[in-house]
XYZ file of C-alpha atoms in Angstrom:
152
model
C -6.144 -63.782 -55.117
C -4.871 -64.519 -58.621
C -2.672 -67.560 -59.030
C 0.407 -67.590 -61.230
C 2.831 -70.255 -62.379
C 5.729 -68.078 -61.185
C 7.505 -69.028 -57.970
C 7.829 -66.060 -55.605
C 9.895 -65.497 -52.490
C 10.806 -62.813 -49.975
C 14.447 -62.040 -50.782
C 17.306 -59.680 -49.906
C 17.320 -56.478 -51.973
C 20.566 -57.551 -53.657
C 18.662 -60.332 -55.415
C 16.274 -57.938 -57.167
C 18.433 -54.869 -57.550
C 19.744 -55.442 -61.086
C 16.268 -56.025 -62.517
C 14.935 -52.940 -60.691
C 17.799 -50.826 -61.996
C 17.675 -52.056 -65.593
C 13.896 -51.676 -65.965
C 13.163 -48.570 -63.903
C 16.384 -46.557 -64.256
C 17.890 -47.597 -67.609
C 20.989 -45.652 -68.520
C 21.134 -43.963 -65.123
C 23.722 -44.555 -62.399
C 23.018 -47.594 -60.197
C 22.546 -45.409 -57.107
C 19.360 -43.964 -58.637
C 17.764 -47.387 -58.076
C 18.682 -47.486 -54.365
C 15.731 -46.535 -52.172
C 16.100 -45.130 -48.662
C 13.479 -47.669 -47.539
C 15.412 -50.715 -48.804
C 16.888 -51.499 -45.404
C 14.255 -49.843 -43.189
C 12.498 -51.873 -40.492
C 9.513 -53.765 -41.878
C 10.665 -53.559 -45.499
C 10.500 -56.711 -47.589
C 11.366 -57.471 -51.187
C 9.617 -60.013 -53.429
C 11.074 -61.765 -56.484
C 9.326 -63.937 -59.072
C 11.385 -66.577 -60.823
C 11.099 -68.396 -64.117
C 11.566 -72.155 -64.429
C 15.359 -71.691 -64.698
C 15.511 -69.640 -61.496
C 16.059 -66.243 -63.148
C 14.440 -63.235 -61.458
C 11.748 -61.987 -63.859
C 9.830 -59.515 -61.657
C 10.320 -57.721 -58.352
C 8.767 -55.288 -55.916
C 9.626 -53.760 -52.514
C 7.065 -53.095 -49.737
C 7.511 -51.040 -46.573
C 5.236 -49.688 -43.848
C 4.155 -46.140 -44.657
C 0.839 -44.421 -44.024
C -1.103 -43.182 -47.000
C -0.640 -39.382 -47.037
C -3.643 -37.704 -45.430
C -5.071 -41.001 -44.086
C -4.755 -41.745 -40.398
C -6.933 -44.876 -40.693
C -5.667 -48.258 -41.820
C -2.174 -49.517 -41.181
C -0.625 -49.294 -44.648
C 2.220 -50.615 -46.726
C 3.587 -48.669 -49.640
C 5.313 -50.422 -52.475
C 7.753 -49.207 -55.064
C 10.373 -50.511 -57.416
C 7.937 -52.853 -59.120
C 9.506 -54.117 -62.322
C 9.126 -57.004 -64.718
C 11.542 -58.153 -67.374
C 10.231 -56.824 -70.719
C 10.841 -60.262 -72.268
C 8.144 -61.821 -70.058
C 5.580 -59.017 -69.762
C 2.033 -60.308 -69.862
C 3.012 -63.772 -68.596
C 1.995 -63.223 -64.954
C 5.298 -62.425 -63.272
C 4.279 -58.876 -62.328
C 0.940 -60.093 -60.984
C 2.785 -62.803 -59.030
C 5.088 -60.378 -57.178
C 2.279 -57.915 -56.561
C -0.069 -60.556 -55.137
C 2.692 -62.134 -53.030
C 3.560 -58.686 -51.651
C -0.072 -57.846 -50.885
C -0.469 -61.197 -49.116
C 2.683 -60.552 -47.081
C 1.542 -57.010 -46.190
C -1.834 -58.396 -45.088
C -0.079 -61.013 -42.939
C 1.913 -58.175 -41.332
C -1.289 -56.357 -40.338
C -1.821 -53.897 -43.181
C -5.367 -52.938 -44.143
C -4.287 -50.878 -47.151
C -1.544 -50.886 -49.770
C -0.581 -48.021 -52.046
C 1.946 -46.806 -54.550
C 2.859 -43.955 -56.830
C 2.565 -45.861 -60.101
C 3.429 -44.816 -63.605
C 0.505 -43.564 -65.642
C 1.357 -46.179 -68.276
C 0.632 -48.908 -65.680
C -2.849 -47.617 -64.808
C -4.671 -50.435 -66.621
C -2.545 -53.056 -64.869
C -3.250 -51.664 -61.394
C -6.953 -51.160 -62.016
C -7.225 -54.723 -63.334
C -5.699 -55.870 -60.021
C -8.345 -54.017 -57.992
C -6.541 -50.742 -57.305
C -8.254 -47.359 -57.391
C -6.724 -44.126 -58.660
C -6.643 -41.524 -55.897
C -6.225 -37.901 -56.920
C -4.889 -36.307 -60.071
C -1.974 -37.298 -62.262
C 1.378 -35.842 -61.175
C 4.905 -35.901 -62.545
C 7.891 -37.463 -60.777
C 10.933 -35.530 -61.974
C 13.194 -37.583 -64.271
C 10.713 -40.501 -64.196
C 7.486 -39.164 -65.678
C 3.710 -39.043 -65.071
C 2.222 -41.020 -62.162
C -0.973 -41.642 -60.217
C -1.457 -42.649 -56.610
C -3.040 -46.127 -56.531
C -4.672 -47.681 -53.445
C -6.220 -51.016 -52.542
C -7.996 -52.179 -49.396
C -6.616 -55.451 -48.064
C -8.728 -58.257 -46.618
C -9.105 -58.716 -42.883
């Protein structure tokens, strides 16, 4: 998988929450950035840090089957965010790859997300496939379902 200079770690949700909220729910109440899955069994959160130790990207993964697929054990991810000041520097790739590696280590054969249409190029560059048609998440905007097979 792709290497990055960013240091990543599995962290408590509190460590990534402010970045998630500020990037994905700007101007909205903090509770809109709380996910029901945050404390569910099997959920893990990944942070990527800059050289000063500031969180620059984050993502949360949790076990959830791909809708309509009874095959592979799957992890869904959501809440992926990177600080706009460091976009394009590898922090988003770092958290995604660390999360996919962790999901693989936990037995997943597939990972998926409902990703923003604007992120399509990013996900496809990382090996994801668009599944289905574009749809709109109310108050968030247009999305696609992205999937990737995991090794092993």
